[in-house]
XYZ file of C-alpha atoms in Angstrom:
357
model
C -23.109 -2.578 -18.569
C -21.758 -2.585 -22.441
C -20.149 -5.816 -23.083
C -16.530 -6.273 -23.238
C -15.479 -4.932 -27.246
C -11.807 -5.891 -28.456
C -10.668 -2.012 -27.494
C -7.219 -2.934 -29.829
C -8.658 -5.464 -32.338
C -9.880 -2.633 -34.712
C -6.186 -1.223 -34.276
C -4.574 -4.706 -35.148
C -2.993 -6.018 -38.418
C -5.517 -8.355 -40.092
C -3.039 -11.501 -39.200
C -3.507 -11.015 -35.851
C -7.485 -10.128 -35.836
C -7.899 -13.373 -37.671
C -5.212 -14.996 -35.791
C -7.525 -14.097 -32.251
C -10.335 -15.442 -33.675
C -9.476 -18.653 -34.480
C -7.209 -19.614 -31.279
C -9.464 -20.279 -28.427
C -7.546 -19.791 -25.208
C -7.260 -23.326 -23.386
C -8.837 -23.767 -19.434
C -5.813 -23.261 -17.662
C -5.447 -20.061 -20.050
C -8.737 -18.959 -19.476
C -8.463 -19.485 -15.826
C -4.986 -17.138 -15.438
C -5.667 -14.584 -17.739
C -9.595 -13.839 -17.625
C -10.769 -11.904 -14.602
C -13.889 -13.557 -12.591
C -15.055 -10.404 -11.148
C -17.505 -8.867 -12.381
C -16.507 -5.051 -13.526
C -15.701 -4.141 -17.081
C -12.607 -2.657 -15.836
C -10.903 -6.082 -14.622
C -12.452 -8.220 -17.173
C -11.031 -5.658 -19.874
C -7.056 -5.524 -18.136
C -7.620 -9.538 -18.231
C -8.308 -9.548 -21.210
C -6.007 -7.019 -22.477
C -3.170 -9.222 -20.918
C -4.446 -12.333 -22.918
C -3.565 -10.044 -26.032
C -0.463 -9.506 -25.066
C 0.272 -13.031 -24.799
C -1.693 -13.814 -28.091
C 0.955 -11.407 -29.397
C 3.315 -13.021 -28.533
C 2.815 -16.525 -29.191
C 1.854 -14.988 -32.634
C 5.549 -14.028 -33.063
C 7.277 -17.232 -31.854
C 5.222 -19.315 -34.398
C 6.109 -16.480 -37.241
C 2.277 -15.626 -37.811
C 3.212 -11.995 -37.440
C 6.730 -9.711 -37.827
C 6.966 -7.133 -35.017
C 7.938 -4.735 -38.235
C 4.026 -5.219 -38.968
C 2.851 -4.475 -35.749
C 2.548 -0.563 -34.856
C 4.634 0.510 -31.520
C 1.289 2.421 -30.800
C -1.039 -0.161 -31.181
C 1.659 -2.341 -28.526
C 1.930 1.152 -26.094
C -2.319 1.033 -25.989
C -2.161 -2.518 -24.693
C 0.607 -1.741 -22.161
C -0.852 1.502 -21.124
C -4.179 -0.478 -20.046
C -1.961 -3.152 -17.712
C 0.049 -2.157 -15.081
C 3.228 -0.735 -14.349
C 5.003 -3.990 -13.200
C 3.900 -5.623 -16.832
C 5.436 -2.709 -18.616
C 8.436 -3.673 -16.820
C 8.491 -7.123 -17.860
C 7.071 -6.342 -20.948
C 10.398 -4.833 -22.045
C 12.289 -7.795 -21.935
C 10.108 -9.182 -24.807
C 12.071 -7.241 -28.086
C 13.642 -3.956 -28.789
C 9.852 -2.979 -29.732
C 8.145 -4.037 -27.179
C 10.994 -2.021 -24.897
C 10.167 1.154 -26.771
C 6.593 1.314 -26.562
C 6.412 -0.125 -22.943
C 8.637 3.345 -21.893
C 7.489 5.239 -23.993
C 5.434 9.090 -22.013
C 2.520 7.534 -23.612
C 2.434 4.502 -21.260
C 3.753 5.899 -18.298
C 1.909 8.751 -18.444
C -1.243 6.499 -17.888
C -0.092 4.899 -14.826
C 0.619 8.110 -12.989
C -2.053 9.973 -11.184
C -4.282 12.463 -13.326
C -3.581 15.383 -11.369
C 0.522 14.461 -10.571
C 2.004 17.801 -11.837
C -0.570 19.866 -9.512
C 0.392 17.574 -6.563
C 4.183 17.571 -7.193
C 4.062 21.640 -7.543
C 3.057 21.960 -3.843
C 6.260 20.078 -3.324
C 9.154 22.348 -1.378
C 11.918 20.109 -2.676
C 13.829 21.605 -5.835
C 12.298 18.423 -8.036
C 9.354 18.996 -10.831
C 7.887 16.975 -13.390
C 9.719 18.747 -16.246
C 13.153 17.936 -14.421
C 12.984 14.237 -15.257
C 14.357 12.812 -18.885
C 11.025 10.665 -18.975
C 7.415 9.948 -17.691
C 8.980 6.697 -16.213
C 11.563 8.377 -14.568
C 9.129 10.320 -12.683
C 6.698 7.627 -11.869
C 9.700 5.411 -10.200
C 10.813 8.486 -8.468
C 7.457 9.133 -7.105
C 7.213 5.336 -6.227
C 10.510 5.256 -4.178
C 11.036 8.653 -2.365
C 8.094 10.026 -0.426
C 7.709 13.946 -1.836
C 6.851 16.178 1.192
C 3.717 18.725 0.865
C 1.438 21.197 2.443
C 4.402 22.814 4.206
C 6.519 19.569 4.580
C 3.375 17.972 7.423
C 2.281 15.287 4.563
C 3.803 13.005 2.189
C 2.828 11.495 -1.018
C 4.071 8.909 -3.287
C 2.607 6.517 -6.009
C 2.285 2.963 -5.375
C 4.879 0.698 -7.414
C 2.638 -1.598 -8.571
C -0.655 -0.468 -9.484
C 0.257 4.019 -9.755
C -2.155 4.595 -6.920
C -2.227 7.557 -4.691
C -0.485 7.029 -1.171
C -0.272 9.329 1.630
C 1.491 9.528 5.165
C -0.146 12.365 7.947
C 2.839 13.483 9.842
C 2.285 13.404 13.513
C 1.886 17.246 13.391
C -1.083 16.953 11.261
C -2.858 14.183 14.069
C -4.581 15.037 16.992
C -2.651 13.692 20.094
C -4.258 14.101 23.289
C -1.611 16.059 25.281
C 0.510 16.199 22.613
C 1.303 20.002 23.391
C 2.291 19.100 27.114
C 5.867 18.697 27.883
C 4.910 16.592 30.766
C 3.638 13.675 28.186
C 4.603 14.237 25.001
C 7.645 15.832 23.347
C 8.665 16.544 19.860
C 11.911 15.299 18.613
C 13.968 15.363 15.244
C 14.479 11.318 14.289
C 17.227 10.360 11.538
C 14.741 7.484 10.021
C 11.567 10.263 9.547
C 10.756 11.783 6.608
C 9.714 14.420 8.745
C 11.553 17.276 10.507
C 9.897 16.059 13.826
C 8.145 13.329 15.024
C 6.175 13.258 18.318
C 8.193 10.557 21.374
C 5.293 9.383 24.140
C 6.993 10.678 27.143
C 4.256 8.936 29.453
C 0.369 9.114 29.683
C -2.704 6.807 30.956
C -5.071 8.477 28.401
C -3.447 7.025 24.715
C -5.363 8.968 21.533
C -4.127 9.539 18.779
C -6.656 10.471 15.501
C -6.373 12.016 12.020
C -8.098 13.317 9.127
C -8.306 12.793 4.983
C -10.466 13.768 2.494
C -11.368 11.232 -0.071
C -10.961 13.397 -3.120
C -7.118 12.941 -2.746
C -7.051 9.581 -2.862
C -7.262 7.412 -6.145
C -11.191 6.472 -7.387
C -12.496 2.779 -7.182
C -9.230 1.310 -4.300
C -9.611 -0.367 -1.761
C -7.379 1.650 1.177
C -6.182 0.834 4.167
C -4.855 3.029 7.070
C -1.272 2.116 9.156
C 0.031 3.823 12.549
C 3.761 4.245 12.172
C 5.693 4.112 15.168
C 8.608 2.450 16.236
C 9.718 2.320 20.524
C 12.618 4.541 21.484
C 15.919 3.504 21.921
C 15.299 2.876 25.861
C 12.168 0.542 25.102
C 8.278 1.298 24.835
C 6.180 0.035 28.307
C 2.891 -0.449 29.157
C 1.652 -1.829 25.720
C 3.195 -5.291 26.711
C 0.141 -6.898 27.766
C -2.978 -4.266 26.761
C -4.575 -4.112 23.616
C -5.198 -0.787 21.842
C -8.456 0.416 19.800
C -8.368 0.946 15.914
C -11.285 2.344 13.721
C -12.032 3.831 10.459
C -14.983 5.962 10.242
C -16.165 7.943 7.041
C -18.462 10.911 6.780
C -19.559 10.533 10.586
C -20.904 7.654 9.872
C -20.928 3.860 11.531
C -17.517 3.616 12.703
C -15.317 0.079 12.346
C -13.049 -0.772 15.399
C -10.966 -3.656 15.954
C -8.593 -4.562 18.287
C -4.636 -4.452 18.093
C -1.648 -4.431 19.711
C 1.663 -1.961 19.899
C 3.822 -3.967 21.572
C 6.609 -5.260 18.844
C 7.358 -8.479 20.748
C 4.628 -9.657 21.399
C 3.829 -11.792 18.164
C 7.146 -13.702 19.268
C 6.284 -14.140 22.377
C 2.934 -15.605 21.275
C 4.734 -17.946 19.234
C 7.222 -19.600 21.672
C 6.571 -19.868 25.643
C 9.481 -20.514 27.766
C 10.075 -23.504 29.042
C 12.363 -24.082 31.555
C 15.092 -26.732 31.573
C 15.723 -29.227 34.509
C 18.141 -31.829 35.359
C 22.179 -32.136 35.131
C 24.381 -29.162 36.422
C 22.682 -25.954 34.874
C 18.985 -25.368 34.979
C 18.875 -23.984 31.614
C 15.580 -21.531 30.243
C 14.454 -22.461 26.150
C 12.000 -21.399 23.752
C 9.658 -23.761 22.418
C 7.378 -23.114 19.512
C 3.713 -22.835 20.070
C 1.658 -24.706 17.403
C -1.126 -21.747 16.828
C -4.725 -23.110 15.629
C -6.521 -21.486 12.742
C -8.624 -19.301 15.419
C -5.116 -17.625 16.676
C -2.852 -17.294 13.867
C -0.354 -14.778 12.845
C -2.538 -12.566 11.159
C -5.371 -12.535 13.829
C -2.807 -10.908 16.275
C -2.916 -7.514 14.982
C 0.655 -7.308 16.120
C 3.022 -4.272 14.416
C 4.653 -5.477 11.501
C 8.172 -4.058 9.938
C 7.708 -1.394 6.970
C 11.371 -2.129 5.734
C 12.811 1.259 6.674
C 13.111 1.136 10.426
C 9.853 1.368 11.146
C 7.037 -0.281 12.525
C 3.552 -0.245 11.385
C -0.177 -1.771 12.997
C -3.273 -1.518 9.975
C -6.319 0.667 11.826
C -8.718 -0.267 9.171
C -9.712 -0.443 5.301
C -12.730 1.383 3.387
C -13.238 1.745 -0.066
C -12.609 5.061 -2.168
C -15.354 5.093 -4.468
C -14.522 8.325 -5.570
C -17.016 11.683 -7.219
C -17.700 12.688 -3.387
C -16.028 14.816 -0.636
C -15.852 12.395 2.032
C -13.708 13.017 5.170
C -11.787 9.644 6.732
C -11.370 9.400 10.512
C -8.441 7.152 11.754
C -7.699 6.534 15.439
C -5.951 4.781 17.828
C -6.452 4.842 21.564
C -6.563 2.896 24.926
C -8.589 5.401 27.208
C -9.670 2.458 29.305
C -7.028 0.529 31.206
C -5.438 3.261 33.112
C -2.257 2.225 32.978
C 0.551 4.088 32.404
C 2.455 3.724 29.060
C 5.194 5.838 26.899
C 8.546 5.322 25.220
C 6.739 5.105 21.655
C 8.035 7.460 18.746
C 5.271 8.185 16.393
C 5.646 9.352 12.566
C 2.408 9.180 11.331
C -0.455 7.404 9.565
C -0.131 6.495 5.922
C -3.232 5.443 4.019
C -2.398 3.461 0.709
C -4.102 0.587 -0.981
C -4.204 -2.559 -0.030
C -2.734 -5.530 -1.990
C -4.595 -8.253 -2.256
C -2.833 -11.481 -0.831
Protein backbone atom coordinates (compact mmCIF):
# COMPACT_ATOMS: atom_id res chain seq x y z
CA UNK A 1 0.00 0.00 0.00
CA UNK A 2 1.55 3.62 -1.16
CA UNK A 3 1.74 5.78 1.79
CA UNK A 4 -0.59 8.51 2.46
CA UNK A 5 0.87 11.76 -0.04
CA UNK A 6 -0.67 15.34 0.75
CA UNK A 7 -3.21 14.77 -2.49
CA UNK A 8 -3.88 18.97 -2.12
CA UNK A 9 -0.51 20.15 -0.68
CA UNK A 10 1.08 20.41 -4.22
CA UNK A 11 -2.22 22.45 -5.11
CA UNK A 12 -1.81 24.81 -1.99
CA UNK A 13 -0.44 28.41 -1.71
CA UNK A 14 3.10 28.22 -0.26
CA UNK A 15 1.66 29.92 3.19
CA UNK A 16 -0.31 27.20 3.80
CA UNK A 17 2.24 24.23 2.65
CA UNK A 18 4.65 25.80 5.07
CA UNK A 19 2.00 26.68 7.43
CA UNK A 20 1.09 22.46 7.56
CA UNK A 21 4.38 21.71 8.14
CA UNK A 22 5.21 23.45 10.96
CA UNK A 23 1.81 23.01 13.10
CA UNK A 24 1.76 19.59 14.49
CA UNK A 25 -1.82 18.63 15.24
CA UNK A 26 -2.19 18.22 19.19
CA UNK A 27 -3.50 14.47 20.78
CA UNK A 28 -6.93 15.28 21.12
CA UNK A 29 -6.56 16.60 17.36
CA UNK A 30 -4.92 13.69 16.25
CA UNK A 31 -7.32 11.47 17.97
CA UNK A 32 -10.70 13.21 16.16
CA UNK A 33 -9.46 13.85 12.95
CA UNK A 34 -6.97 10.88 11.97
CA UNK A 35 -8.64 7.63 11.05
CA UNK A 36 -7.26 4.35 13.03
CA UNK A 37 -8.26 1.97 10.44
CA UNK A 38 -6.17 0.82 8.40
CA UNK A 39 -7.23 1.61 4.51
CA UNK A 40 -5.76 4.46 2.54
CA UNK A 41 -9.18 5.50 1.80
CA UNK A 42 -10.19 6.49 5.56
CA UNK A 43 -6.84 7.54 6.61
CA UNK A 44 -6.83 9.94 3.42
CA UNK A 45 -10.81 11.50 4.18
CA UNK A 46 -9.20 11.90 7.88
CA UNK A 47 -6.79 13.48 6.86
CA UNK A 48 -8.32 15.50 4.24
CA UNK A 49 -10.71 16.82 7.05
CA UNK A 50 -7.62 17.87 9.22
CA UNK A 51 -6.89 20.21 6.11
CA UNK A 52 -9.86 21.63 6.17
CA UNK A 53 -9.55 22.60 9.63
CA UNK A 54 -5.81 23.63 9.13
CA UNK A 55 -7.53 25.95 6.64
CA UNK A 56 -9.30 27.31 8.63
CA UNK A 57 -7.52 28.05 11.67
CA UNK A 58 -5.05 29.46 9.02
CA UNK A 59 -7.66 32.18 8.26
CA UNK A 60 -8.75 33.14 11.81
CA UNK A 61 -5.06 33.83 12.77
CA UNK A 62 -4.66 35.90 9.24
CA UNK A 63 -1.82 33.44 7.95
CA UNK A 64 -3.76 33.18 4.73
CA UNK A 65 -6.65 35.50 2.73
CA UNK A 66 -9.37 33.26 1.24
CA UNK A 67 -8.66 35.72 -2.00
CA UNK A 68 -5.28 33.57 -2.09
CA UNK A 69 -6.74 30.40 -1.82
CA UNK A 70 -8.22 28.86 -5.23
CA UNK A 71 -12.16 27.83 -4.98
CA UNK A 72 -10.80 24.63 -6.81
CA UNK A 73 -8.17 23.73 -4.69
CA UNK A 74 -11.17 24.20 -1.55
CA UNK A 75 -13.93 22.07 -4.01
CA UNK A 76 -10.96 19.04 -4.20
CA UNK A 77 -10.89 18.91 -0.42
CA UNK A 78 -14.71 18.96 -0.10
CA UNK A 79 -15.27 16.64 -2.93
CA UNK A 80 -13.05 13.92 -0.97
CA UNK A 81 -15.36 14.35 2.49
CA UNK A 82 -18.77 13.77 2.58
CA UNK A 83 -21.90 15.24 1.73
CA UNK A 84 -22.97 16.29 5.31
CA UNK A 85 -19.38 18.31 5.57
CA UNK A 86 -20.14 20.09 2.36
CA UNK A 87 -23.15 21.13 4.09
CA UNK A 88 -21.54 22.52 7.00
CA UNK A 89 -18.76 23.50 5.14
CA UNK A 90 -20.84 26.32 3.62
CA UNK A 91 -21.40 28.11 6.59
CA UNK A 92 -17.61 28.81 6.78
CA UNK A 93 -17.43 32.09 4.03
CA UNK A 94 -19.03 33.08 0.83
CA UNK A 95 -16.01 30.89 -0.70
CA UNK A 96 -16.15 28.13 1.00
CA UNK A 97 -20.22 28.19 0.08
CA UNK A 98 -19.33 28.32 -3.59
CA UNK A 99 -16.98 25.64 -3.95
CA UNK A 100 -18.78 23.28 -1.42
CA UNK A 101 -22.02 23.49 -4.16
CA UNK A 102 -20.39 23.78 -6.73
CA UNK A 103 -21.31 20.28 -9.86
CA UNK A 104 -17.77 19.62 -9.16
CA UNK A 105 -18.37 18.49 -5.53
CA UNK A 106 -21.61 17.12 -5.77
CA UNK A 107 -21.03 15.41 -8.65
CA UNK A 108 -18.51 13.22 -6.59
CA UNK A 109 -20.85 12.21 -3.99
CA UNK A 110 -23.45 10.86 -6.35
CA UNK A 111 -23.26 7.40 -7.72
CA UNK A 112 -21.01 6.86 -10.94
CA UNK A 113 -23.60 5.47 -12.99
CA UNK A 114 -26.76 7.97 -11.54
CA UNK A 115 -27.94 9.27 -14.98
CA UNK A 116 -28.21 5.49 -16.36
CA UNK A 117 -30.15 4.55 -13.16
CA UNK A 118 -32.42 7.65 -13.06
CA UNK A 119 -33.27 7.06 -17.02
CA UNK A 120 -35.04 3.75 -16.18
CA UNK A 121 -37.11 5.98 -13.99
CA UNK A 122 -41.06 6.26 -15.25
CA UNK A 123 -41.54 9.50 -13.36
CA UNK A 124 -41.28 12.75 -15.65
CA UNK A 125 -37.87 13.77 -13.50
CA UNK A 126 -34.14 13.52 -15.20
CA UNK A 127 -30.87 14.62 -14.25
CA UNK A 128 -30.83 17.55 -16.71
CA UNK A 129 -34.21 18.85 -15.08
CA UNK A 130 -32.49 19.98 -11.89
CA UNK A 131 -30.71 23.71 -11.63
CA UNK A 132 -27.69 21.82 -9.90
CA UNK A 133 -25.75 18.53 -9.09
CA UNK A 134 -26.89 19.21 -5.42
CA UNK A 135 -30.26 19.58 -6.26
CA UNK A 136 -30.31 16.22 -7.66
CA UNK A 137 -28.34 14.44 -5.05
CA UNK A 138 -30.92 15.80 -2.18
CA UNK A 139 -33.70 14.83 -4.41
CA UNK A 140 -32.39 11.42 -4.84
CA UNK A 141 -31.70 11.34 -1.00
CA UNK A 142 -35.34 12.25 0.01
CA UNK A 143 -37.85 10.76 -2.54
CA UNK A 144 -37.41 7.11 -3.43
CA UNK A 145 -37.34 7.09 -7.61
CA UNK A 146 -39.33 4.00 -8.78
CA UNK A 147 -37.63 1.56 -11.53
CA UNK A 148 -37.74 -1.58 -13.52
CA UNK A 149 -41.43 -1.01 -14.23
CA UNK A 150 -42.25 0.81 -10.89
CA UNK A 151 -41.40 -3.06 -8.69
CA UNK A 152 -38.02 -1.37 -7.20
CA UNK A 153 -36.91 1.75 -5.71
CA UNK A 154 -33.72 3.55 -5.42
CA UNK A 155 -32.39 6.46 -3.64
CA UNK A 156 -28.92 7.74 -2.40
CA UNK A 157 -28.08 7.72 1.13
CA UNK A 158 -27.96 11.36 2.80
CA UNK A 159 -24.97 11.00 4.40
CA UNK A 160 -22.37 9.12 2.77
CA UNK A 161 -24.12 9.13 -1.47
CA UNK A 162 -24.41 5.37 -1.26
CA UNK A 163 -26.64 3.25 -3.32
CA UNK A 164 -30.00 2.14 -1.53
CA UNK A 165 -32.61 -0.06 -2.76
CA UNK A 166 -36.20 -1.29 -1.64
CA UNK A 167 -37.65 -4.87 -3.52
CA UNK A 168 -41.31 -4.28 -3.72
CA UNK A 169 -43.26 -7.19 -2.48
CA UNK A 170 -44.00 -8.08 -6.16
CA UNK A 171 -40.44 -8.65 -6.82
CA UNK A 172 -40.20 -11.32 -3.43
CA UNK A 173 -41.12 -14.70 -3.41
CA UNK A 174 -44.10 -15.24 -0.97
CA UNK A 175 -45.14 -18.64 -0.43
CA UNK A 176 -48.86 -18.51 -1.41
CA UNK A 177 -48.68 -15.21 -2.25
CA UNK A 178 -50.83 -15.88 -5.51
CA UNK A 179 -53.68 -17.59 -3.36
CA UNK A 180 -56.59 -15.53 -2.45
CA UNK A 181 -57.18 -17.81 0.41
CA UNK A 182 -53.78 -16.39 2.20
CA UNK A 183 -52.56 -13.62 0.70
CA UNK A 184 -54.10 -10.64 -1.10
CA UNK A 185 -52.78 -7.65 -2.84
CA UNK A 186 -53.91 -4.29 -1.82
CA UNK A 187 -53.21 -0.54 -2.83
CA UNK A 188 -51.80 1.22 0.70
CA UNK A 189 -51.70 5.21 0.91
CA UNK A 190 -48.14 5.04 2.93
CA UNK A 191 -46.38 2.63 -0.10
CA UNK A 192 -44.34 3.81 -2.56
CA UNK A 193 -45.73 1.12 -4.42
CA UNK A 194 -48.99 0.68 -6.38
CA UNK A 195 -49.61 -2.54 -4.27
CA UNK A 196 -48.37 -4.10 -1.45
CA UNK A 197 -49.08 -7.74 -0.45
CA UNK A 198 -51.71 -7.94 3.25
CA UNK A 199 -51.11 -11.66 5.04
CA UNK A 200 -54.62 -12.77 4.94
CA UNK A 201 -53.68 -15.97 7.13
CA UNK A 202 -51.13 -18.89 6.73
CA UNK A 203 -49.12 -21.50 9.08
CA UNK A 204 -46.27 -21.71 6.48
CA UNK A 205 -44.62 -17.76 6.76
CA UNK A 206 -41.76 -17.27 3.73
CA UNK A 207 -41.02 -14.61 2.39
CA UNK A 208 -37.38 -14.30 0.23
CA UNK A 209 -35.77 -11.98 -2.35
CA UNK A 210 -33.05 -11.44 -4.66
CA UNK A 211 -30.08 -8.63 -5.55
CA UNK A 212 -27.22 -8.61 -7.45
CA UNK A 213 -24.20 -7.02 -5.98
CA UNK A 214 -23.14 -5.03 -8.99
CA UNK A 215 -25.97 -2.50 -8.13
CA UNK A 216 -24.99 -1.76 -5.01
CA UNK A 217 -22.10 0.74 -4.06
CA UNK A 218 -18.24 -0.99 -3.90
CA UNK A 219 -16.40 -1.37 -0.46
CA UNK A 220 -20.15 -0.80 2.13
CA UNK A 221 -21.05 -2.51 4.52
CA UNK A 222 -25.10 -3.33 3.76
CA UNK A 223 -27.65 -4.40 5.61
CA UNK A 224 -31.09 -5.87 4.60
CA UNK A 225 -34.71 -4.63 6.43
CA UNK A 226 -38.31 -6.36 6.04
CA UNK A 227 -40.83 -3.56 5.82
CA UNK A 228 -44.10 -4.24 7.08
CA UNK A 229 -46.38 -2.63 9.22
CA UNK A 230 -49.89 -4.78 10.85
CA UNK A 231 -53.20 -3.81 9.30
CA UNK A 232 -55.53 -1.61 10.68
CA UNK A 233 -57.45 -4.64 12.52
CA UNK A 234 -54.08 -5.89 14.22
CA UNK A 235 -51.37 -8.57 13.11
CA UNK A 236 -51.76 -12.21 15.28
CA UNK A 237 -49.85 -15.01 15.75
CA UNK A 238 -46.36 -13.26 15.82
CA UNK A 239 -47.10 -12.23 19.53
CA UNK A 240 -45.16 -14.81 21.15
CA UNK A 241 -43.06 -16.79 18.09
CA UNK A 242 -39.94 -15.77 16.79
CA UNK A 243 -39.30 -15.59 13.03
CA UNK A 244 -36.01 -16.69 10.97
CA UNK A 245 -33.72 -14.05 9.20
CA UNK A 246 -30.63 -14.84 6.93
CA UNK A 247 -28.42 -13.39 4.40
CA UNK A 248 -26.80 -15.70 2.09
CA UNK A 249 -24.46 -14.68 -0.92
CA UNK A 250 -23.51 -16.66 -3.98
CA UNK A 251 -25.09 -19.98 -2.46
CA UNK A 252 -22.85 -19.90 -0.09
CA UNK A 253 -22.83 -20.37 4.02
CA UNK A 254 -25.93 -18.74 4.91
CA UNK A 255 -26.25 -16.31 8.29
CA UNK A 256 -29.58 -16.66 10.27
CA UNK A 257 -30.59 -15.06 13.33
CA UNK A 258 -33.52 -14.84 15.14
CA UNK A 259 -36.23 -11.95 15.29
CA UNK A 260 -39.40 -10.97 16.03
CA UNK A 261 -42.57 -9.22 14.03
CA UNK A 262 -44.60 -8.50 16.64
CA UNK A 263 -44.44 -4.43 17.18
CA UNK A 264 -45.29 -4.62 20.89
CA UNK A 265 -43.44 -6.77 22.00
CA UNK A 266 -40.17 -4.72 22.88
CA UNK A 267 -42.69 -2.80 25.31
CA UNK A 268 -43.96 -5.47 26.67
CA UNK A 269 -40.46 -6.79 27.42
CA UNK A 270 -39.75 -3.70 29.10
CA UNK A 271 -42.62 -3.33 31.65
CA UNK A 272 -44.64 -6.47 33.16
CA UNK A 273 -47.89 -5.78 34.70
CA UNK A 274 -48.28 -5.69 37.98
CA UNK A 275 -51.36 -5.71 39.53
CA UNK A 276 -52.55 -3.33 42.24
CA UNK A 277 -54.18 -4.45 45.61
CA UNK A 278 -55.70 -2.87 48.53
CA UNK A 279 -58.32 0.18 49.06
CA UNK A 280 -61.57 0.29 46.86
CA UNK A 281 -60.28 -0.42 43.20
CA UNK A 282 -57.89 -3.19 42.39
CA UNK A 283 -56.04 -1.20 39.97
CA UNK A 284 -53.52 -3.02 36.95
CA UNK A 285 -49.81 -0.82 36.39
CA UNK A 286 -46.83 -1.08 34.41
CA UNK A 287 -43.64 -1.38 36.01
CA UNK A 288 -40.33 -1.09 34.26
CA UNK A 289 -38.17 -4.10 33.89
CA UNK A 290 -34.46 -3.37 34.61
CA UNK A 291 -32.96 -5.46 31.42
CA UNK A 292 -29.25 -6.91 32.03
CA UNK A 293 -26.58 -6.48 29.41
CA UNK A 294 -27.44 -10.20 28.06
CA UNK A 295 -31.22 -8.91 27.18
CA UNK A 296 -31.10 -5.44 26.12
CA UNK A 297 -32.92 -3.45 23.61
CA UNK A 298 -30.92 -4.22 20.80
CA UNK A 299 -30.65 -8.05 21.43
CA UNK A 300 -34.51 -8.23 20.91
CA UNK A 301 -34.56 -8.04 17.28
CA UNK A 302 -37.89 -6.35 17.74
CA UNK A 303 -39.33 -4.07 14.51
CA UNK A 304 -38.25 -0.70 14.81
CA UNK A 305 -40.14 2.59 13.24
CA UNK A 306 -38.66 3.82 9.72
CA UNK A 307 -40.24 7.38 10.29
CA UNK A 308 -42.83 7.12 7.53
CA UNK A 309 -45.44 4.77 8.90
CA UNK A 310 -43.66 1.95 8.67
CA UNK A 311 -42.09 -0.68 10.45
CA UNK A 312 -38.89 -2.35 9.77
CA UNK A 313 -36.86 -5.80 11.44
CA UNK A 314 -32.79 -5.93 9.96
CA UNK A 315 -32.45 -9.74 8.27
CA UNK A 316 -28.77 -9.43 8.09
CA UNK A 317 -25.51 -7.43 6.90
CA UNK A 318 -22.66 -8.56 4.32
CA UNK A 319 -20.17 -6.60 2.80
CA UNK A 320 -20.21 -5.32 -0.96
CA UNK A 321 -16.79 -5.67 -1.97
CA UNK A 322 -17.59 -4.91 -5.30
CA UNK A 323 -15.71 -6.14 -9.20
CA UNK A 324 -17.99 -9.44 -8.94
CA UNK A 325 -21.56 -10.55 -9.91
CA UNK A 326 -22.72 -11.82 -6.74
CA UNK A 327 -26.44 -12.59 -6.12
CA UNK A 328 -27.85 -11.71 -2.28
CA UNK A 329 -30.51 -13.97 -0.77
CA UNK A 330 -32.75 -12.36 1.98
CA UNK A 331 -35.48 -14.27 3.83
CA UNK A 332 -37.76 -14.37 6.41
CA UNK A 333 -39.84 -17.30 7.54
CA UNK A 334 -41.37 -19.34 10.47
CA UNK A 335 -42.13 -22.79 8.70
CA UNK A 336 -41.88 -24.46 12.08
CA UNK A 337 -44.43 -23.56 14.73
CA UNK A 338 -47.56 -24.26 12.91
CA UNK A 339 -49.43 -21.74 14.09
CA UNK A 340 -51.58 -19.72 12.37
CA UNK A 341 -50.67 -16.01 11.76
CA UNK A 342 -51.81 -12.99 9.28
CA UNK A 343 -52.95 -9.38 9.47
CA UNK A 344 -49.31 -8.16 8.36
CA UNK A 345 -49.02 -5.67 5.29
CA UNK A 346 -45.75 -6.13 3.62
CA UNK A 347 -43.88 -3.44 1.29
CA UNK A 348 -40.74 -4.83 0.79
CA UNK A 349 -37.06 -5.30 1.65
CA UNK A 350 -34.68 -2.40 1.33
CA UNK A 351 -30.95 -3.07 1.45
CA UNK A 352 -28.84 0.16 2.29
CA UNK A 353 -25.72 0.65 4.31
CA UNK A 354 -25.37 0.49 7.57
CA UNK A 355 -24.29 3.42 9.84
CA UNK A 356 -22.03 2.79 12.17
CA UNK A 357 -23.28 3.63 15.81
Amino acid sequence: MMPYQPYLTTKLPTSLYHYKQTHTPTAQTQHTYFSTKNTHKHKQISLLSYHIIVIITMVEEGVVDFNNLPEGCIANIVSLTTPRDACRLCLVSSTFRSASESDAVWDKFLPSDYQTIVSQSSSSSSSSSFPSKKHLFLFLSQNPLLIDEGKMSFQVDKVNGKKCYMLSARMLYIVWGDTPRYWKWVSHPDSRFSEVAELVSVCWFEIRGWINTRLLSPNTLYAAYFVFKPNPVGAYGFEFQSVDASITIDGGESKDRIVFLDAERGRRLRYQIVPRRGGIFNRTRFVPVVEDNNNNADDLQCPKEKGDGWLEIELGEFFNEGGEDKEVEMGVYEIKGGDWKGGLVVQGIEIRPKLHS
